Amino acid sequence: MGLREQFTGWRPGLWAGWRPNGVGEQKPNHYRDMAKAAWANRNHPRYAWDVLTKGACDGCALGVAGLHDWTIDGVHLCTTRLNLLELNTADPFDPVVLSDVAALRGRTGGQLRALGRLGHPLRRGRGEPGFRLVSWDEALSVLAAGLRGAPPERVALYMTSRGITNEVYYAAAKSARALGIASIDSAARVCHAPSTVGLRQTVGVAATTCSLQDVVEAPLVVLWGTNPANNQPVFMKYLYLARRRGCRVVVVNPFLEPGLERYWVPSNVESAVFGTKMSDLHVPVRPGGDVALANAALKRLIERGAVDDRFVADHTEGFAEVHDRLADQDLDHLLALAGVDGPTLDAFVDELVRAGGAVHVWSMGITQHRDAAEGVRGIVNLALAQGGVGRDGVGLMPIRGHSGVQGGAEMGAYATALPGGAPVDPEHAAALAREWGFPVPDRPGLTAPEMVEAAGRGDLDVLWMSGGNFLDVLPDPPAVAAALARVPLRVHQDVVLTSQMLVEGDDVVLLPVATRYEQEGGGTETTTERRIVFSPELPRRVGEARSEWRVFADVVNRIRPALRPHFSWPSNQALRSEIARVVPLYAGIETLAVTGDQVQWGGRHLCTGGEFPTPTGRGRFSAIEPAERRLPDGAFVVSTRRGKQFNSMVQAAVDPLTGAGRDAVMIDPVDAADLGLDAGDRVRLRSDTGTYDGTVTLARLPARTLQVHWPEGNVLIAAGAEHREPASKVPDYNAVVTVERA
Ligand code: SF4
C-alpha cells in the first residue's frame, strides 16, 4: 500500500475502537519494542541493518528478503524478527564462563542466550566441572571416532529450524546417509509432521497448496488452531488487507486469541490508529474436537446441498464412503464431541456456503494431538467438498512457524523422507544411491521423540544435534535429561548456549557454527508458500564459528575419505547446483545469488484444474470416525499454548496480546468459580507425568479445559508411543490434569 492509499478508502466498520493506537488496551507496543531492539543491537548497528535489509528473515516461514516480500507493497517487519536480531549481532562469550557449569544451572534459555555467542569448540568429560577449550581438529576427531565406532543404528542426528538453510539440511541429510545413518530428523517432526502425512495421503503433496496472495484475495479465511498474531505477525497485515477487500474470518480455537479478535497493524496508518476487527466468528471448539467439528460441518454442507458436486465427481474419490459414514454419525453427538452448539456450527457453515471456498490455515492446535492427521484430513474434506484447492483465493495452508521446517523435510533431513520428500523405501533409496554414488539406508530411522527414548534405553552411542533443545521441546523434560545423560557421546553444534548442553554425559562436545547470514556463500530457506528465498552472505567472524555445510562435509571426509569427491563442494553455489539436480522440485535454486532472488516450486497453486499428484490424479476424501473421549470426574484437559516467543525462545515474560505471564494457568471464570479460585491464585496442576505450579488467569475457554505456556508446561506432557500421533509420531502436547491450590 502506498502512502496515498494509506489515507484513502478507510473502513470504519472494521475499526476496533476510537482510542488512537489502542492506548490503554492490552496490546503490543510495537514502536517501543522497535526502540528496544535498536538499543539491544547498539554494538553492531551496521551489521543489524544489513541483516534486516539484505537477509531473508530467520524467524517464521512467511518469508521476506530484506524488508520486502512477494505479497504486499511496503515494509514487511515484525518484533519477532527484531528480537532475533540480537543472536546475529552478539559477540562470543568467554569460554571461561563454562569452566564450571554449576553456576549456570537453573538459568533460563534467555539468560543463557544473553551470555553471547558460542565462539569456540569446547569439550567436557564425565565428572569434570565444566568445559575446556579444544581445537576444531580435536572436536571433529572425537566426533569422527565416535561415529566410526558406533553401529549406524546407534547414532542419531537432529536438526533444528534455527535459521538453518536448505544447503545445510541437504549436506546433513547426505552426510548421514553416507555414514549409513537413517536416524536423521528435524524440527518439523514436532510441529507439522501430521500435516505432511494428512496432505500427502489426500491431495498428494505435503505443502501449502496456495500462496499468501490467496489470503489477501480470499473471500473467507478459516484459522484452525493457529495464532498468527503471535507466531507470524505480518500475516495480520495480510488479513487486514484481505478484510479491506471484504474477506470474512472464522477462528476455530478453544480460545478467541485477543490478537485474532482485533489487531493494530503498526505499518498501516488506519489500522495503527484505530485497530482492526480481525474476525467475524469464533467457533470455540474443545481441544481435540476438531475432527468432530469438521465432520459436523461437512455433514451440514451435504444436507444443505452446498457441496461442489461437479468438482467432487470430476476430481475426487472417496466421497460416497464419507457421505455414508457421515449419515451414520449423529449431529448432536458430533457437536457434543466438538463442544460446539448448533447455532455456532450453522453460522460456520453459513460462512463456508456464502464464500464458496476458503483458505484454511492451521498449525499446532490441529497438529499436536493424538489424532492430528485425522484433524488435517477433516479440513481437507471440507476444502475438497467446495472445490477449494487449485484456484485463486482458496487453499490449504499448514502455516509454518519456522523458516527452516519446510525446507528441512524437503532436503531429506527427516527420518521418514528422502530429499524431495520421497518415502524411505528400497526403491527410492536405490534411486538416490545411484545419484549420490553410495548406498543409502532404505528404512525410516528414529524420529526425534524416538531418539530420546532410544537414548533412555541405552540404545544410542552418539547423538549429534544442530541446534534444538530436547529439554525444552519434548514431553517430560526430566526423562529427557536422564536420557541425554546416558548417551556416551553428545555433540551439540549451535550459535548459542542451551540448557541441554549442560546435561552431563561421558563426553560432550560443543561446536560453534555460523548463522545463516554469516554462512559462507549465503543460503536459502523455503517459505510456507513453497518459495525458495536467497539470503546472501553478510561476512562476520564470530570466534571460530564455521559454516555448517562445511562441518558435515568435513566429518564425512574424515570417516570415509573414499567419498571425498561427493563431499568436496568448492562453494555452496555448487551445493545449490547439486540440490537442483537431486531434488528436481527445487529447480531454479542454482540461479539464486542476491537478495530478493527466489523461485516458488509448484507456482502460485498446486493441484490446479483439479489435477492432484496422487496415484489416481484425484483428491481423496477420508472417512473419519472422531475419537470418543471421557474425562474423569473433576479432571481438566490442559493444552499448551504460545506466548511472545519464537519456537522455545521466550521473548517476553508477559504476552503483550493476552497480558498473561509465563506461568499463567488459563481457566474459564465459571470453572474457576466452581473450584473457588480467583485470578492471581496459585494452583498446582497434576498429571500422570508431573506437576506444574502456576497462577490462575481468567480467560473464556470451553468447560474443563486449561491452557499453559509451552515449553514450561511440558512437565505435564506424557512421552511414549501411546501419546503420539501414530503415523507422524508428533507428541500429543495435551494432558489430563487435576487442579489444586498450590
Ligand atoms: S512475520 Fe515472520 S518472516 Fe515476517 S518478519 Fe516476522 S518473523 Fe520474519
mmCIF file of C-alpha atoms and ligand atoms in Angstrom, residues 57 59-64 76-78 80-81 232-234, ligand 1:
data_model
loop_
_atom_site.group_PDB
_atom_site.id
_atom_site.type_symbol
_atom_site.label_atom_id
_atom_site.label_comp_id
_atom_site.label_asym_id
_atom_site.label_seq_id
_atom_site.Cartn_x
_atom_site.Cartn_y
_atom_site.Cartn_z
ATOM 1 C CA CYS A 57 14.294 -13.428 7.904
ATOM 2 C CA GLY A 59 12.126 -16.115 12.109
ATOM 3 C CA CYS A 60 8.898 -17.637 10.904
ATOM 4 C CA ALA A 61 8.214 -19.038 7.463
ATOM 5 C CA LEU A 62 6.193 -16.251 5.881
ATOM 6 C CA GLY A 63 9.360 -15.312 4.087
ATOM 7 C CA VAL A 64 10.894 -11.956 3.367
ATOM 8 C CA HIS A 76 7.448 -6.382 5.999
ATOM 9 C CA LEU A 77 8.894 -6.430 9.522
ATOM 10 C CA CYS A 78 7.836 -7.635 12.957
ATOM 11 C CA THR A 80 9.820 -11.414 16.412
ATOM 12 C CA ARG A 81 12.448 -10.714 13.793
ATOM 13 C CA GLN A 232 3.581 -14.953 12.139
ATOM 14 C CA PRO A 233 2.808 -11.305 12.948
ATOM 15 C CA VAL A 234 2.933 -9.961 9.390
HETATM 16 S S1 SF4 B 1 6.332 -12.329 10.122
HETATM 17 FE FE1 SF4 B 1 7.832 -13.999 10.147
HETATM 18 S S2 SF4 B 1 9.023 -13.787 8.231
HETATM 19 FE FE2 SF4 B 1 7.933 -11.860 8.609
HETATM 20 S S3 SF4 B 1 9.422 -10.589 9.698
HETATM 21 FE FE3 SF4 B 1 8.132 -11.604 11.249
HETATM 22 S S4 SF4 B 1 9.246 -13.485 11.813
HETATM 23 FE FE4 SF4 B 1 10.128 -12.714 9.865
#
